[in-house]
mmCIF file of C-alpha atoms in Angstrom:
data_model
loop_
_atom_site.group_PDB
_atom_site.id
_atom_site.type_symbol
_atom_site.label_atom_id
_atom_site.label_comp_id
_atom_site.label_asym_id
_atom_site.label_seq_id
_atom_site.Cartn_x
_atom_site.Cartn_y
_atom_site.Cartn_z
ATOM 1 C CA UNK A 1 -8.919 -10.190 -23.180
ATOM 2 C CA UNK A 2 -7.087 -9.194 -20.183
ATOM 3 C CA UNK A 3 -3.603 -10.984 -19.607
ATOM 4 C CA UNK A 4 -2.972 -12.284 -16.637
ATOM 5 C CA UNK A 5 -0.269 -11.095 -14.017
ATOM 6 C CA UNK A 6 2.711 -12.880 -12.573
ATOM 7 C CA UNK A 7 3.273 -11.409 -9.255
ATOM 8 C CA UNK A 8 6.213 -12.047 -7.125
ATOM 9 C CA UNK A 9 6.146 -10.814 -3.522
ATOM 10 C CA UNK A 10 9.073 -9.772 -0.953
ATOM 11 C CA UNK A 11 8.048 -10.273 2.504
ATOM 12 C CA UNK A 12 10.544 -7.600 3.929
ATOM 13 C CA UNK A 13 11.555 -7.956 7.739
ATOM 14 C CA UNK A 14 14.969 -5.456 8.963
ATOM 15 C CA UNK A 15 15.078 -3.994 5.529
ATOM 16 C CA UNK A 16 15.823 -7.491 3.915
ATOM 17 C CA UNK A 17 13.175 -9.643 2.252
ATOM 18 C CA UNK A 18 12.894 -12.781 3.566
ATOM 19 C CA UNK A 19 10.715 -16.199 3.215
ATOM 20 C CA UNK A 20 8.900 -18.935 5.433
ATOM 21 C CA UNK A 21 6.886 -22.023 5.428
ATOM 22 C CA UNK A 22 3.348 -21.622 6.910
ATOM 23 C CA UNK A 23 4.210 -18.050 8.023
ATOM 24 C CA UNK A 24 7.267 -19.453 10.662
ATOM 25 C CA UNK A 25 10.680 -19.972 9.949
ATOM 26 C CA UNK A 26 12.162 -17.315 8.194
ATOM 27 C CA UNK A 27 15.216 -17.258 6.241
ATOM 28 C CA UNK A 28 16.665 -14.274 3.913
ATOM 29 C CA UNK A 29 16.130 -14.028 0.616
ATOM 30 C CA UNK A 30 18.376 -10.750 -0.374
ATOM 31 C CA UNK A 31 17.637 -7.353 -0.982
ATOM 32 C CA UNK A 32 14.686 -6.135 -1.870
ATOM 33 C CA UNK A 33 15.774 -3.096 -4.161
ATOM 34 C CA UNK A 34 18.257 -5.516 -6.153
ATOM 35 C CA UNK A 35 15.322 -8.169 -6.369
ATOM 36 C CA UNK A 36 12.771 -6.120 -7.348
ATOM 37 C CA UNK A 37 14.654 -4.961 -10.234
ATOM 38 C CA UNK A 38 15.928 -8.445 -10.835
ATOM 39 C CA UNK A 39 12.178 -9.285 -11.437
ATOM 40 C CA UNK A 40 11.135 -6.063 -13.708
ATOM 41 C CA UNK A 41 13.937 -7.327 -16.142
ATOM 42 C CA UNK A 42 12.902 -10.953 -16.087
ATOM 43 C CA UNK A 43 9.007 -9.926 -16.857
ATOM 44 C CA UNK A 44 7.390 -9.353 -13.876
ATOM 45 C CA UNK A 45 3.993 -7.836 -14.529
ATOM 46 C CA UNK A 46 3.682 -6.174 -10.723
ATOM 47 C CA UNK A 47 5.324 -6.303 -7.674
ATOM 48 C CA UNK A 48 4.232 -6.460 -4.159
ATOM 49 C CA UNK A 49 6.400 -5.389 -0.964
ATOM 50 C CA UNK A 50 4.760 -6.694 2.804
ATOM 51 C CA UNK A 51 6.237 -5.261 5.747
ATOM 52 C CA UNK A 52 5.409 -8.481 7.124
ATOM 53 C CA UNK A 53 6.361 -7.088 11.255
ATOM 54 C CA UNK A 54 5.185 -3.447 10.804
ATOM 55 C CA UNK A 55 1.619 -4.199 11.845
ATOM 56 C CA UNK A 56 3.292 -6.863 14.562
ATOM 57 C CA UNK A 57 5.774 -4.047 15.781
ATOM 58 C CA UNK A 58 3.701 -1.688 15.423
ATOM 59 C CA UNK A 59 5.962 0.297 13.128
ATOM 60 C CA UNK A 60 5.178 2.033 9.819
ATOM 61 C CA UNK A 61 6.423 0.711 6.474
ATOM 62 C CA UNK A 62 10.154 2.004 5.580
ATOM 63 C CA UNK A 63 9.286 5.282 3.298
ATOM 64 C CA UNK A 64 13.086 4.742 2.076
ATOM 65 C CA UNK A 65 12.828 1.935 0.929
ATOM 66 C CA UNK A 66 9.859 2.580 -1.360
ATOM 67 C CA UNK A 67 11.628 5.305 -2.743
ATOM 68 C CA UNK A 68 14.659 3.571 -3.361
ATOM 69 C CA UNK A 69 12.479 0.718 -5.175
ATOM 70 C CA UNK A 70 10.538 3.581 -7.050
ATOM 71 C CA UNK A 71 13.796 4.956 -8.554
ATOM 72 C CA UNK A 72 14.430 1.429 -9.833
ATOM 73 C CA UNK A 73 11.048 0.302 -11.043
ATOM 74 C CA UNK A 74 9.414 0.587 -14.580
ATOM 75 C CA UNK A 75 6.229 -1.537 -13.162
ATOM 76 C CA UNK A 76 3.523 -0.958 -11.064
ATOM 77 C CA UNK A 77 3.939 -2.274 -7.201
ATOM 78 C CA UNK A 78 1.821 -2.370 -3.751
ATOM 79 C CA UNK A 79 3.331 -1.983 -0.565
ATOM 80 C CA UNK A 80 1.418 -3.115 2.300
ATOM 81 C CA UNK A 81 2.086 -3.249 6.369
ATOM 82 C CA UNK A 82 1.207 -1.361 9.280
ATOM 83 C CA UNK A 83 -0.957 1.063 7.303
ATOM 84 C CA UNK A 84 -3.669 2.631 9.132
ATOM 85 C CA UNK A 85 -4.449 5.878 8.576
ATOM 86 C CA UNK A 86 -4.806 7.902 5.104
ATOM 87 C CA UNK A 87 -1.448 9.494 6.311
ATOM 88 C CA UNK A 88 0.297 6.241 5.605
ATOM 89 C CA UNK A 89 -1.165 5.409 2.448
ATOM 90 C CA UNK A 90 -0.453 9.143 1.565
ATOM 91 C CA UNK A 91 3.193 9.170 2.279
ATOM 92 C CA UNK A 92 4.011 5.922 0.481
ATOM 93 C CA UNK A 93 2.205 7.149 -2.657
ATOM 94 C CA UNK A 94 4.348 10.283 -2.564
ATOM 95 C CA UNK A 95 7.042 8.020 -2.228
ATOM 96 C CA UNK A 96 6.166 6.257 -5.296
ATOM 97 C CA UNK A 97 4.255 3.258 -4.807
ATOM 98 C CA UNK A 98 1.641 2.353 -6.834
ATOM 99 C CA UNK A 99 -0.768 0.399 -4.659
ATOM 100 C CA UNK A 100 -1.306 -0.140 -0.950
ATOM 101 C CA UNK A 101 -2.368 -2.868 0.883
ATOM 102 C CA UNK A 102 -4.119 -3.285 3.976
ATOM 103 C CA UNK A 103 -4.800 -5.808 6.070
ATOM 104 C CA UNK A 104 -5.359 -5.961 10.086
ATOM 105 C CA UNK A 105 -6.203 -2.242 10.007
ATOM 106 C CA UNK A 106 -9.279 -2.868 8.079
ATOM 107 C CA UNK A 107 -10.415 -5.390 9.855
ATOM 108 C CA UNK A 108 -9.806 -3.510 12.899
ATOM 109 C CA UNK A 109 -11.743 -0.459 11.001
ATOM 110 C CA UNK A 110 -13.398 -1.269 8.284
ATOM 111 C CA UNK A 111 -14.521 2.721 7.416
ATOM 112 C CA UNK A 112 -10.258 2.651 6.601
ATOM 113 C CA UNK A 113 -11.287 1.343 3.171
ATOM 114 C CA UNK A 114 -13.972 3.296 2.196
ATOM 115 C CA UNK A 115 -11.965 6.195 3.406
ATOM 116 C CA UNK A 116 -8.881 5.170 1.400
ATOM 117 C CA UNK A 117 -10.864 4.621 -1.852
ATOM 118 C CA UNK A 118 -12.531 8.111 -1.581
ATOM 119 C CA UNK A 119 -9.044 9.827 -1.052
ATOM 120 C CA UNK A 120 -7.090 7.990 -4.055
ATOM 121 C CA UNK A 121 -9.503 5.609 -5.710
ATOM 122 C CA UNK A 122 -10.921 2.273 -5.468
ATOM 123 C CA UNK A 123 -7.744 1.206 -8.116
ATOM 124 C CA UNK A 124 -5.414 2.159 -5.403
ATOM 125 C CA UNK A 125 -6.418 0.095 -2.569
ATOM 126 C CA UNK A 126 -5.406 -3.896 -1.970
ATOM 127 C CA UNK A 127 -7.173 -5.774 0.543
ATOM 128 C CA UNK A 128 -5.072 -8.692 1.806
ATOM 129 C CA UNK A 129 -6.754 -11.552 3.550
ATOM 130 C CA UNK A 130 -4.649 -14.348 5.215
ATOM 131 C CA UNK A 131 -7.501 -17.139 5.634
ATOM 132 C CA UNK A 132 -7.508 -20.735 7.224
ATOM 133 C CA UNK A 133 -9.473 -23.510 6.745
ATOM 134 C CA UNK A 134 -10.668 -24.240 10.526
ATOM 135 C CA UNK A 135 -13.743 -26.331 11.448
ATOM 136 C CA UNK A 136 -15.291 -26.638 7.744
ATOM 137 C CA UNK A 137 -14.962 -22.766 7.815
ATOM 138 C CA UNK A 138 -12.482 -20.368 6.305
ATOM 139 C CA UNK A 139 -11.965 -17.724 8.954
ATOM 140 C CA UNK A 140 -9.414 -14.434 8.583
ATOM 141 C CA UNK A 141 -6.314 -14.029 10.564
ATOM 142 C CA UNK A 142 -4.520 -11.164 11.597
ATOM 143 C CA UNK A 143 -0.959 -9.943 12.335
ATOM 144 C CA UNK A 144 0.799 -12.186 9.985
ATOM 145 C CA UNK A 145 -1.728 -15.179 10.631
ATOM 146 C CA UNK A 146 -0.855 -14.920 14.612
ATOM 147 C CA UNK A 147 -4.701 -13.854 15.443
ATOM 148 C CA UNK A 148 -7.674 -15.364 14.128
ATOM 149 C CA UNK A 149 -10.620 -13.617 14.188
ATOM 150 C CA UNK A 150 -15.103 -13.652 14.240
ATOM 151 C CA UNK A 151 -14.986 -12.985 10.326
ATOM 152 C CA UNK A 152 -15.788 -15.749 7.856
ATOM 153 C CA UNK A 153 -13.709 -15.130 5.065
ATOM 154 C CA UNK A 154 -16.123 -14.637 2.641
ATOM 155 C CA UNK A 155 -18.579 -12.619 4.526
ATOM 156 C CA UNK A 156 -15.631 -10.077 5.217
ATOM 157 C CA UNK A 157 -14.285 -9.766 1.137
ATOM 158 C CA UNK A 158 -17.988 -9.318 0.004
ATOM 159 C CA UNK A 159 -18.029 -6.317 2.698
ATOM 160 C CA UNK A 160 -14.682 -5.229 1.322
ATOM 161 C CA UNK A 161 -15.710 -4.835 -1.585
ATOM 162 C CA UNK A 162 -18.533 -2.856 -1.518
ATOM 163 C CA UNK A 163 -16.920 -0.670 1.001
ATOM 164 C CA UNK A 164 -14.121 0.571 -1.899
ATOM 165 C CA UNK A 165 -11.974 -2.561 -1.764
ATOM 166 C CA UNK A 166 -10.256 -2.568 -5.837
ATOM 167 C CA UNK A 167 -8.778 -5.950 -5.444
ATOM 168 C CA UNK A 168 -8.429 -8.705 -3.031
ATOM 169 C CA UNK A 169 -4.689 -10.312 -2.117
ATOM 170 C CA UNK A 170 -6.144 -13.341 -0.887
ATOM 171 C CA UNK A 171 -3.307 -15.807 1.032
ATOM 172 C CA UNK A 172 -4.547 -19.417 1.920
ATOM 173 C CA UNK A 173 -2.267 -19.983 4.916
ATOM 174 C CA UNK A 174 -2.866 -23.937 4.667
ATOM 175 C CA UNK A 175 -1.113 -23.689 1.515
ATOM 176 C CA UNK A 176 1.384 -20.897 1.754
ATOM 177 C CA UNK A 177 4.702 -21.892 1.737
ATOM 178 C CA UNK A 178 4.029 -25.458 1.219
ATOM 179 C CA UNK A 179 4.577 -25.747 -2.283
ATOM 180 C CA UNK A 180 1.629 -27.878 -3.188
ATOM 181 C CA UNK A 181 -0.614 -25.768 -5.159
ATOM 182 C CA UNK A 182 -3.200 -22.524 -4.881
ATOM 183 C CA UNK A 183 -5.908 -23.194 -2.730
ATOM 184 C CA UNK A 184 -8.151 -23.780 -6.446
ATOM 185 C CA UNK A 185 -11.051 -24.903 -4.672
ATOM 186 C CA UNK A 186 -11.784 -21.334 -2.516
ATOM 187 C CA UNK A 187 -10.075 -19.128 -4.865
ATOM 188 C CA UNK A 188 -12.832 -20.067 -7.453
ATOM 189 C CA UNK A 189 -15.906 -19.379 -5.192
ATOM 190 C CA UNK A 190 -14.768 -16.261 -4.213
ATOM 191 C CA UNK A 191 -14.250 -15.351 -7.580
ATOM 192 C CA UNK A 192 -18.067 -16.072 -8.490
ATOM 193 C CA UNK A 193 -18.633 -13.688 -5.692
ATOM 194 C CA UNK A 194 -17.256 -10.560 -6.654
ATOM 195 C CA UNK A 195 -16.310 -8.515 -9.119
ATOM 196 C CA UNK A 196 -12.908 -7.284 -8.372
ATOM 197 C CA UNK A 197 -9.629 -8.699 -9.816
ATOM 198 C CA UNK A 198 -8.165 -11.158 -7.408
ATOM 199 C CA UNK A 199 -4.384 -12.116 -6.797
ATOM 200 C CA UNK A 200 -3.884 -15.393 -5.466
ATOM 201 C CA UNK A 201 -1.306 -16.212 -2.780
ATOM 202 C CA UNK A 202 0.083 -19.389 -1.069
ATOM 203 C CA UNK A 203 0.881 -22.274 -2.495
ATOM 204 C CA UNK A 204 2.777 -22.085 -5.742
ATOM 205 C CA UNK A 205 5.503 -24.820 -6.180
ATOM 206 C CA UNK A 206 5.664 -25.482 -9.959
ATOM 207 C CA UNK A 207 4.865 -23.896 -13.094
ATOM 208 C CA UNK A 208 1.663 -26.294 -13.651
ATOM 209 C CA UNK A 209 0.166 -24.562 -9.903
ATOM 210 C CA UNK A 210 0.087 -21.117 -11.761
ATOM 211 C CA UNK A 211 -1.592 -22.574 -15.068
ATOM 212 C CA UNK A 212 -4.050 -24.748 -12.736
ATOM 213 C CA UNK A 213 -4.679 -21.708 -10.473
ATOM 214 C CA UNK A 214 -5.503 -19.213 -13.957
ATOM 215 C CA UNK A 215 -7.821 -22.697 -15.496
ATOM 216 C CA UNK A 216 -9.998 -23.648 -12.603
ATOM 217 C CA UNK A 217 -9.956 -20.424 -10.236
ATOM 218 C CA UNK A 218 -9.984 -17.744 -13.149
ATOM 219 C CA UNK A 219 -7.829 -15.382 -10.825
ATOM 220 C CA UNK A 220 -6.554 -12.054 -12.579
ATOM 221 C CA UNK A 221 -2.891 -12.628 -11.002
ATOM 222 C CA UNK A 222 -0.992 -15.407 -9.240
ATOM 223 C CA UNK A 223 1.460 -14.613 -6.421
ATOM 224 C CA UNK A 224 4.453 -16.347 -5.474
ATOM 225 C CA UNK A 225 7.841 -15.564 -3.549
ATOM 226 C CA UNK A 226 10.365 -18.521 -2.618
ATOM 227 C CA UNK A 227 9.488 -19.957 -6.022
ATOM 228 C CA UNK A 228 11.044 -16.729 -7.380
ATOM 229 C CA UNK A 229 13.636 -15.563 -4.987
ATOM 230 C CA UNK A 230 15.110 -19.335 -4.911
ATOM 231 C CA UNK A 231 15.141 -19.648 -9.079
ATOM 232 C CA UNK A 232 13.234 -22.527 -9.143
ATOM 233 C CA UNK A 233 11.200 -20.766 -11.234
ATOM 234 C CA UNK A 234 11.861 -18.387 -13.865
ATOM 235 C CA UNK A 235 9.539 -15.696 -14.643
ATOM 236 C CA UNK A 236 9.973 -16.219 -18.512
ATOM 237 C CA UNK A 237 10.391 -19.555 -18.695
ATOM 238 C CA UNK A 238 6.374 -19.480 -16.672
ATOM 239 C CA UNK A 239 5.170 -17.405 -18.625
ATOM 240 C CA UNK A 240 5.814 -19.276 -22.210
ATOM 241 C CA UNK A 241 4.334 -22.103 -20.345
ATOM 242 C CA UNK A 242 0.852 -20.276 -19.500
ATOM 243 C CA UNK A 243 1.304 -19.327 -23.431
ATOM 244 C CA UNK A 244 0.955 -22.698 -24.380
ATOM 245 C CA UNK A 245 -2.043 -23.463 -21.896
ATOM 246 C CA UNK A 246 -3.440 -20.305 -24.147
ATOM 247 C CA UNK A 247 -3.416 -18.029 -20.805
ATOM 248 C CA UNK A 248 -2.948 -14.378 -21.939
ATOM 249 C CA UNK A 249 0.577 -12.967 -20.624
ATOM 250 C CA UNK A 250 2.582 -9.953 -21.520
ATOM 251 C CA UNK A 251 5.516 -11.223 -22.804
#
């Protein structure tokens, strides 16, 4: 059986990761070369790295600092923001990264996906989806959840994925940064839908949220960041606890 993946993302902003409630009010959380490797030590089964104003500021992803986190790193990671061409994708992976992820671009483009799987593999490419619950609907939102769009969440990660999309990064923004729990109740239909892994985002407050998110949703990998950076949770200590609940992890 596959184990499971505990995932903690730095939302970097000015070279320094940082972390908010509901996408607003940001505070900093350190550095992100001297967390990252902070994390690999404690257990960390991947990493991700959002250049959460690049898209916003229109400003590519800082090529240094992948490089920097590269030298460190003895596990996979996926950098994402203000990716849009294969040229960006290209240059990070010849920095080192493992993964990208994309976001507005795609939805701005969708061809960007199918273009990006041909070029390095369907393996290589994240989607990330920042979706709210509005009107009985789950629409997608752009640009760090400022924009919502026309596409119904689910209509748009079935499309993704048969364009090339290898995995979905899917962020409830009702729930992120609120500390109450994965969205359970969405993760597990889009699940049903498709059949690439899925990493879910927003919500994660306690170490029961990640056992309840792997039980009901039957996600591939959890995400969390303030949980992490903060040390209210400890990567080992969560991961003996999904032991117990009999949820494979790589110890």
């Amino acid at each position: 059986m596959l184990t499971k993946r505990i995932v903690p993302c730095l939302d970097v902003k000015d070279g320094r990761t940082v972390k908010g409630v509901n996408f607003v009010d940001l505070r900093d959380a350190g550095d992100p070369v001297e967390l990252a490797a902070q994390y690999a030590k404690q257990g960390a089964d991947e990493l991700v790295f959002l250049d959460i104003t690049a898209t916003h500021e229109r400003r590519k992803t800082m090529i240094e600092m992948v490089k920097a986190v590269a030298r460190q790193l003895n596990i996979p990671f996926t950098i994402g923001g203000g990716i849009s061409e294969i040229a960006d994708a290209e240059a990070l992976l010849n920095a080192g990264a493992d993964k990208i992820s994309i976001n507005s671009a795609a939805v701005r483009n969708p061809q960007l996906i199918e273009d990006l799987a041909k070029a390095f593999g369907v393996q290589f490419v994240v989607l990330a989806v920042d979706t709210k619950h509005i009107d009985g609907k789950n629409w997608v939102h752009l640009n760090g959840g400022r924009l919502i769009t026309e596409l119904e969440t689910e209509d748009w990660i079935k499309r993704a994925e048969n364009l090339g999309a290898g995995e979905i990064l899917l962020t409830s923004m009702d729930h992120d940064g609120t500390k109450q729990g994965f969205d359970c109740g969405l993760l597990g239909k889009i699940n049903k839908m498709i059949n690439i892994p899925i990493i879910a985002s927003g919500g994660a407050g306690k170490t029961e949220h990640f056992t309840e998110v792997f039980q009901q949703a039957g996600v591939d990998a959890a995400l969390a960041a303030s949980v992490f950076h903060y040390g209210e949770i400890l990567i080992p200590d969560l991961k003996q606890e999904l032991k117990k609940h009999d949820i494979p992890v790589r110890l």
